CSV table of C-alpha atoms in Angstrom, one decimal:
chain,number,residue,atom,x,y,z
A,79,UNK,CA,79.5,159.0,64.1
A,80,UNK,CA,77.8,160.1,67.3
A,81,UNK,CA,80.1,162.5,69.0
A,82,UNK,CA,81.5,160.8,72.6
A,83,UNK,CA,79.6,162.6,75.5
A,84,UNK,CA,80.8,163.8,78.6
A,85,UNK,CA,80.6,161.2,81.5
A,86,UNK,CA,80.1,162.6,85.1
A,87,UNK,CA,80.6,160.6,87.7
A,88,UNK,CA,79.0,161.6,91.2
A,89,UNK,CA,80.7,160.8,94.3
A,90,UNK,CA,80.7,157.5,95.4
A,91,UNK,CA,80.1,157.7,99.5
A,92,UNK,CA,76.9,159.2,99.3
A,93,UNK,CA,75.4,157.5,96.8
A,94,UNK,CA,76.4,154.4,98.7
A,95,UNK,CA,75.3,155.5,102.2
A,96,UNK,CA,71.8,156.7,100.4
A,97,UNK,CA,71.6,153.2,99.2
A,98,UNK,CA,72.4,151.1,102.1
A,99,UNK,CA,70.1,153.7,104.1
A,100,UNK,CA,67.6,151.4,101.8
A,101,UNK,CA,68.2,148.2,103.7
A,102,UNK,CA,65.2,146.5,105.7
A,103,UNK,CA,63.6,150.2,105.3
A,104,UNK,CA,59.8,149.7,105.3
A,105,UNK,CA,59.9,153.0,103.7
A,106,UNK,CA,58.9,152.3,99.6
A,107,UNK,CA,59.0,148.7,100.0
A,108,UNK,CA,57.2,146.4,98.1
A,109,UNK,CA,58.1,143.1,99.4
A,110,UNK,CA,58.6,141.1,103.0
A,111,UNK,CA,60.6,138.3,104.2
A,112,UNK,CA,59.8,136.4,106.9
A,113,UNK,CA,63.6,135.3,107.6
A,114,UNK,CA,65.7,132.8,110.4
A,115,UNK,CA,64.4,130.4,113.0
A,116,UNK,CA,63.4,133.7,114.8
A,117,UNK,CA,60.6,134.4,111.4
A,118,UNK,CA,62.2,138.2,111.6
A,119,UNK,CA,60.5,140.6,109.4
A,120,UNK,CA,62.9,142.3,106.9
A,121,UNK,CA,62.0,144.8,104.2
A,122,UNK,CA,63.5,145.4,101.0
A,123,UNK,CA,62.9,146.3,97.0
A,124,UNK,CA,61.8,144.1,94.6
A,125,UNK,CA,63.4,145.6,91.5
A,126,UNK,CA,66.6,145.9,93.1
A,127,UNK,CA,67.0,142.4,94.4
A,128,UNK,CA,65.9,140.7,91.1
A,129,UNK,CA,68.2,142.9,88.8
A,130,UNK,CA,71.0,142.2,90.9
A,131,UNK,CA,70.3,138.5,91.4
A,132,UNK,CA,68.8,136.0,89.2
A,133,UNK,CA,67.9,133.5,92.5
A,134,UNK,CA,65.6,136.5,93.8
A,135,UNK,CA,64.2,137.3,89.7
A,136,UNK,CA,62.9,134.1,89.9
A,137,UNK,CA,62.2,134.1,93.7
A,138,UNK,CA,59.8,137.4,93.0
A,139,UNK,CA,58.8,137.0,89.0
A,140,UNK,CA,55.4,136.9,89.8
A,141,UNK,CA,53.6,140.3,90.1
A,142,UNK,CA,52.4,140.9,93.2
A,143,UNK,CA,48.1,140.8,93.6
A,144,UNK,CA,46.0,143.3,95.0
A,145,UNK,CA,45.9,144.1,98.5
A,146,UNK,CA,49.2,143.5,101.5
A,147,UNK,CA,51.6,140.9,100.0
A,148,UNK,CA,51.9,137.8,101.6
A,149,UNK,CA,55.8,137.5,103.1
A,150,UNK,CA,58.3,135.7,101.5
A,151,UNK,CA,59.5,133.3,104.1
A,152,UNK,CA,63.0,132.4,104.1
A,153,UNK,CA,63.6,130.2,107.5
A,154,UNK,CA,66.9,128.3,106.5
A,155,UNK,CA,68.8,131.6,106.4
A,156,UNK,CA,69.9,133.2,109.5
A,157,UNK,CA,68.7,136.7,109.6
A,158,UNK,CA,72.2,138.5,110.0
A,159,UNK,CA,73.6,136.5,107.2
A,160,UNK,CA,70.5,138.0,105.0
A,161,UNK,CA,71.2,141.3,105.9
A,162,UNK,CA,74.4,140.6,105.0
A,163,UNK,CA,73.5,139.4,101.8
A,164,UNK,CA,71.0,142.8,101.1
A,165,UNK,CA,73.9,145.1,101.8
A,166,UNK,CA,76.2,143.2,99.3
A,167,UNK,CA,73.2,143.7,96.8
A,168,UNK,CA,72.1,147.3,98.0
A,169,UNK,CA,76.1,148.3,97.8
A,170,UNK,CA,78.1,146.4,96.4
A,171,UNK,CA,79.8,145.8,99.6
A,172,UNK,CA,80.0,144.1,103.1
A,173,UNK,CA,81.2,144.5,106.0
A,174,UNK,CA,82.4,140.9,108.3
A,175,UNK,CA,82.6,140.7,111.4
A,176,UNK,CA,85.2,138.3,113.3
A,177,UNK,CA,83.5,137.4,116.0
A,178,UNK,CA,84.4,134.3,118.4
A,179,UNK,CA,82.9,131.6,117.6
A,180,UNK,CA,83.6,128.6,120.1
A,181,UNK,CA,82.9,125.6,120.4
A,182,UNK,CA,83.9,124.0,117.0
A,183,UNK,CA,80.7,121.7,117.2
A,184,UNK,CA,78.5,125.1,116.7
A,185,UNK,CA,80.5,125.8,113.7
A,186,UNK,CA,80.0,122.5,112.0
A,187,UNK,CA,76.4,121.9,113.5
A,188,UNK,CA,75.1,124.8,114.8
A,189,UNK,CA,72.2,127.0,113.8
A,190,UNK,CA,71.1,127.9,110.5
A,191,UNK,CA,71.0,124.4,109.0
A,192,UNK,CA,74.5,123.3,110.5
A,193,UNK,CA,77.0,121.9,108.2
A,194,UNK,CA,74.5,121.0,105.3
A,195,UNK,CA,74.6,124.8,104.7
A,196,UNK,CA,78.1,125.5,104.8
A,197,UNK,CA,80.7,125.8,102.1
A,198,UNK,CA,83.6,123.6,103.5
A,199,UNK,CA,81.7,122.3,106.5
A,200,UNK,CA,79.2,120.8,104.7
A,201,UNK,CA,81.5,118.7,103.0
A,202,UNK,CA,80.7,116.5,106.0
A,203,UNK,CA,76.9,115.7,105.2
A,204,UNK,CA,75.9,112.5,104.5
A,205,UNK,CA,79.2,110.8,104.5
A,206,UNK,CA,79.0,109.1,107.4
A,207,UNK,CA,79.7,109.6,111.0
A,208,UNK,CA,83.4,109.8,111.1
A,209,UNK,CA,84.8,111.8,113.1
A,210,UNK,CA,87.2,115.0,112.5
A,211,UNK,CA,90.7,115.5,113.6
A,212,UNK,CA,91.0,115.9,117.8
A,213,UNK,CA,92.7,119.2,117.2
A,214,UNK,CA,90.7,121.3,116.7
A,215,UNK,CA,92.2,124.7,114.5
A,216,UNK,CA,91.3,128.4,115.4
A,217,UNK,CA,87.2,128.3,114.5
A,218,UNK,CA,86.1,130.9,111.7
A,219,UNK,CA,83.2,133.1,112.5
A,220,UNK,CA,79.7,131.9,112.2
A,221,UNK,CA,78.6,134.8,110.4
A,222,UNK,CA,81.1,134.5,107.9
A,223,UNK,CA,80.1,130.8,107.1
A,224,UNK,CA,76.6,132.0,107.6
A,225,UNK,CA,76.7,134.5,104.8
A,226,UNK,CA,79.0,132.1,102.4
A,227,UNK,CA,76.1,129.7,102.5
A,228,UNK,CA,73.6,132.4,101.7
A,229,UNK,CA,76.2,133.1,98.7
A,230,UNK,CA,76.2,129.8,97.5
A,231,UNK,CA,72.3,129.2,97.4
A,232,UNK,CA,71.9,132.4,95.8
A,233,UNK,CA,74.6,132.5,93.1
A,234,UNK,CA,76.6,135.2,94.3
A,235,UNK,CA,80.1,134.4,93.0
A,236,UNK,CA,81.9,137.3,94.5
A,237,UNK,CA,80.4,136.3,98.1
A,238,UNK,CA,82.0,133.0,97.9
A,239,UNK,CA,85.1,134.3,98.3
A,240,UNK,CA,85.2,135.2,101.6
A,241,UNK,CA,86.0,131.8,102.6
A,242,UNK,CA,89.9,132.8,100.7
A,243,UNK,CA,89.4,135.8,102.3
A,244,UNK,CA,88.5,135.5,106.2
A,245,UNK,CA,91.6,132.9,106.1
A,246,UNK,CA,89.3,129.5,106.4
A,247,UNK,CA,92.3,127.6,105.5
A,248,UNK,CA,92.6,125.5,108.9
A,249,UNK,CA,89.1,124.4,108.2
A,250,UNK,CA,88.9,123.6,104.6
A,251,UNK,CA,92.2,121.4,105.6
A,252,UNK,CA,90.0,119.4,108.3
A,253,UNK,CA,87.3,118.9,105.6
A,254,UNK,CA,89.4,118.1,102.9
A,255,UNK,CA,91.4,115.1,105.1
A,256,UNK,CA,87.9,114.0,106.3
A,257,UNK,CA,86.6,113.4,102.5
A,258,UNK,CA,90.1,111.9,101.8
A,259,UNK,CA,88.8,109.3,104.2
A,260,UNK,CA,85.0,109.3,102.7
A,261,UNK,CA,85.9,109.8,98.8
A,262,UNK,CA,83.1,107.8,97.3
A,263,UNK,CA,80.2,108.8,99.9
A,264,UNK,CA,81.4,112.3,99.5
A,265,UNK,CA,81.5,112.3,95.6
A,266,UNK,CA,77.8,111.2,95.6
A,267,UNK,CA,76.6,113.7,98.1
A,268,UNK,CA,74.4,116.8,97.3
A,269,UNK,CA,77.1,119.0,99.0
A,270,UNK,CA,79.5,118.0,96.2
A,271,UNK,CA,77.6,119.1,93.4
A,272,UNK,CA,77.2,122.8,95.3
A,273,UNK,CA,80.7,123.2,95.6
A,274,UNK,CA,82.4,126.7,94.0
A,275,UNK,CA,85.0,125.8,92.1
A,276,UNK,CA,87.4,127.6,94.4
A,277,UNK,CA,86.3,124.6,96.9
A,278,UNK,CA,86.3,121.7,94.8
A,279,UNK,CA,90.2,122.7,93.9
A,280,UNK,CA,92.1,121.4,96.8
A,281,UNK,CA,90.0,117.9,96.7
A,282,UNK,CA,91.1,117.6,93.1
A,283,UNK,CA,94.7,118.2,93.8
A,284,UNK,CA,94.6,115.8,96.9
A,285,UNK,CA,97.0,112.7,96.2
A,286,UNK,CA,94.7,110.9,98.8
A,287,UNK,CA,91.7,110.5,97.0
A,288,UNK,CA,90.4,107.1,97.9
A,289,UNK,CA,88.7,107.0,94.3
A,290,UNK,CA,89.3,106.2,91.1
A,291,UNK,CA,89.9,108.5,88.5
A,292,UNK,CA,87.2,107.6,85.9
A,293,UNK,CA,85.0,108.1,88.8
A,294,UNK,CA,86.3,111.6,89.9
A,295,UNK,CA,86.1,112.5,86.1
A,296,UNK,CA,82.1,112.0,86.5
A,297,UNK,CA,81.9,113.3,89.3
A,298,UNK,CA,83.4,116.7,88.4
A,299,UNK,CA,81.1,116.5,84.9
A,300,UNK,CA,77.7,116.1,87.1
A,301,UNK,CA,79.3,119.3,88.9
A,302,UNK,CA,80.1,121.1,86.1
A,303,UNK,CA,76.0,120.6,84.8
A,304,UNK,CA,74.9,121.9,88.0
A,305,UNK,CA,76.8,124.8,87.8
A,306,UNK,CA,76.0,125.4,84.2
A,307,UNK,CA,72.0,125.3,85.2
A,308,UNK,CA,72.8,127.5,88.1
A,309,UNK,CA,74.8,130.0,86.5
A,310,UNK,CA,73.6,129.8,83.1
A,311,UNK,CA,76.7,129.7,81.5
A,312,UNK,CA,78.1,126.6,79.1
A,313,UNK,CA,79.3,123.7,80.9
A,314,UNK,CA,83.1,123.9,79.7
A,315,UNK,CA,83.0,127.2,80.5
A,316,UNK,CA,82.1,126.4,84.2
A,317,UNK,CA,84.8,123.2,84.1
A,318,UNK,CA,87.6,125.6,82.9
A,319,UNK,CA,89.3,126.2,86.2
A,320,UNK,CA,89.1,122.7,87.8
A,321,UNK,CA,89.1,120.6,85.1
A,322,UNK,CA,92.5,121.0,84.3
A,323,UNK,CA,93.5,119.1,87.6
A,324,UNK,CA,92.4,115.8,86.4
A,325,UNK,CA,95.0,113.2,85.8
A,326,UNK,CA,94.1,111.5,82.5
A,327,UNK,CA,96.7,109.9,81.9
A,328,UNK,CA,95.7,107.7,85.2
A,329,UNK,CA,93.2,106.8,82.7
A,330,UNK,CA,93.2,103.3,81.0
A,331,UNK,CA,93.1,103.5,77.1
A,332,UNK,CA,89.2,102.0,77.0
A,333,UNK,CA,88.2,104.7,79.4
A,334,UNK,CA,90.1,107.3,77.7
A,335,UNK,CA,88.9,106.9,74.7
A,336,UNK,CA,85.3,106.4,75.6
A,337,UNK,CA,86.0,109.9,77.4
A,338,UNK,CA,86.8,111.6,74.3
A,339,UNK,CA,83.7,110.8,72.6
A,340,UNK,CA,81.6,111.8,75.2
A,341,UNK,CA,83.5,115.0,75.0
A,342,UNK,CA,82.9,115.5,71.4
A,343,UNK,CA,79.1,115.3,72.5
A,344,UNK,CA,79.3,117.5,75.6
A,345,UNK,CA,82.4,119.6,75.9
A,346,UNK,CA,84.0,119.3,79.2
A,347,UNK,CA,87.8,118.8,78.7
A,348,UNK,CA,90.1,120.8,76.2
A,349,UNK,CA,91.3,118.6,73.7
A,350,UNK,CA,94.7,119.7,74.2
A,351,UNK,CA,94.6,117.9,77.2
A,352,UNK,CA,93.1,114.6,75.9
A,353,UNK,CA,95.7,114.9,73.2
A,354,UNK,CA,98.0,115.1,76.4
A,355,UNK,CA,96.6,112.4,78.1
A,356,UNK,CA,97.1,109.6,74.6
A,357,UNK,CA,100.8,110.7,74.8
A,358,UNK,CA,101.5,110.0,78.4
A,359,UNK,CA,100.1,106.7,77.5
A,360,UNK,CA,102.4,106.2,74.3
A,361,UNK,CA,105.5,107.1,76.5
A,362,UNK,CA,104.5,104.8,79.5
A,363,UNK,CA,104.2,102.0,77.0
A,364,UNK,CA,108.0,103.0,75.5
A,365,UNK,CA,109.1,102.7,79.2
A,366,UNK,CA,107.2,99.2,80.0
A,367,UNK,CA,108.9,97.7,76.7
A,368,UNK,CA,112.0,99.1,78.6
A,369,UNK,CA,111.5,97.5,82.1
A,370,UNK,CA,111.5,100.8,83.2
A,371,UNK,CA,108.8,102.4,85.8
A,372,UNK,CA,106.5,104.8,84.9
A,373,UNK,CA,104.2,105.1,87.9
A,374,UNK,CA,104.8,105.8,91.4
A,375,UNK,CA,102.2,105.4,94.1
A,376,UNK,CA,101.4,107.9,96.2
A,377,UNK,CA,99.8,108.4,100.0
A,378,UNK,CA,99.2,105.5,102.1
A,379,UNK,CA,95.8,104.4,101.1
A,380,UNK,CA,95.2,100.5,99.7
A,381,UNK,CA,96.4,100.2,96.1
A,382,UNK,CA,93.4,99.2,94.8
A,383,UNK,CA,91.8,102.5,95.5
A,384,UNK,CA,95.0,105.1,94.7
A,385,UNK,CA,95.0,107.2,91.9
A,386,UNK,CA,98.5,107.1,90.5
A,387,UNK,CA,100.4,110.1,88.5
A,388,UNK,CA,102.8,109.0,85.8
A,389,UNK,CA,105.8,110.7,86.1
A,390,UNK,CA,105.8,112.3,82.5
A,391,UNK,CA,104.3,114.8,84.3
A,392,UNK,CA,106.4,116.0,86.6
């Protein structure tokens, strides 16, 4: 056996400052971005981004040719959310700001692609052109938003949590309510299918859902793919933390069991909770013989489109 070695670890704080001293430095880089609406020149390092992210090691594969390197143009992004985004990869660290953002309109449709490009606020796209609450809540920064999109488009998992952590609960309540009201349009937008799982949570605990829940079921499976692709990571594994939300015992028996073959195929669900799911059934059909209830309705929305929990689970 190899005797263990001796570990020694520097100090963190200069190695960190030597690193971030890096960022947009024209000094030994190798490739430039042409970034924002305002086409802002930024500098960085090729090996650094694509071993840290595998959006920019497919971004920058290709070897540069001989001669200047054409730019890598990046105009969707607003340039202080990129820089944002380098100093996360450069350091393992950023720093927000809280600036005022005012009026709400310039956080749900302002620059940088509007709400199409935004975590929560972009639950909004395509759905429709209902309109949000009248009151509006205390607006989140811009840059924050700003650099939570940038997070989502390039895979940054850690980055996405800075909607949890800059306190975007006020908004994420607005959208939330809003796709309440625009279930099925929402369900079959792009924005839904770029949703973190921290996101897609709260709408899959919502009792207001104006969907059914076969069709939230596939909905959160085409989610879970897209994840899988972007992540690279097994499809069930990606599910795990939402899929435990669905109600399948809302389920009819047909659509249950054509659910648990599809599973067998593609795992999505544990089977524990399938196995769940079959005896919810067998004691609501215990209670029917009875004349007892074994549903309640919930929210105010037409019966016909309510999802319903049976009360086994409470």
């Amino acid at each position: 056996m190899e005797p263990l070695g001796l570990v020694v670890h520097g100090k963190a704080e200069p190695f960190s400052a030597a690193l971030r001293s890096l960022i947009n430095n024209p000094r030994y880089s190798d490739v430039r971005f042409v970034v924002g609406q305002e086409q802002r020149e930024v500098f960085a390092h090729r090996c650094l981004l694509a071993c840290r992210c595998n959006f920019f090691q497919r971004l920058l594969g290709t070897e540069p040719g001989p001669g200047v390197p054409s730019p890598v143009v990046l105009s969707t992004v607003p340039t202080e959310a990129f820089l944002a985004v380098l100093e996360f990869l450069y350091t393992n660290s950023v720093k927000l700001h809280r600036h005022s953002v005012s009026p709400l309109t310039r956080v749900l449709g302002g620059r940088g692609g509007g709400c199409q490009r935004q975590e929560f606020a972009h639950y909004t796209v395509g759905i429709g052109q209902g309109k949000l609450p009248s009151t509006p809540p205390t607006p989140p920064t811009l840059q924050v938003l700003e650099v939570l999109t940038a997070a989502v488009e390039y895979g940054l998992e850690e980055l996405r949590e800075v909607a949890v952590t800059f306190g975007l609960g006020p908004l994420q309540e607005r959208c939330v309510a809003f796709i309440e009201a625009h279930s099925q349009e929402a369900l079959r937008s792009q924005g839904f299918l770029e949703l973190s799982a921290a996101a897609l949570l709260p709408l899959l605990r919502s009792d207001k859902l104006c969907v059914d829940e076969a069709e939230l079921v596939r909905a959160a499976r085409s989610w879970a793919r897209v994840g899988a692709a972007v992540l690279e990571r097994p499809v069930a594994e990606v599910a795990a933390p939402v899929v435990k939300e669905l109600r399948l015992a809302l389920l009819a028996p047909a659509e249950l069991s054509a659910l648990e073959e599809q599973n067998r195929q593609e795992p999505l669900i544990p089977v524990e909770q399938i196995v769940e799911a079959w005896k919810c059934h067998a004691l609501r059909r215990g209670d029917e013989a009875r004349g007892a209830p074994c549903r309640r309705r919930r929210g105010t929305l037409p019966r016909e489109h309510h999802r319903f929990l049976d009360l086994s689970f409470k």
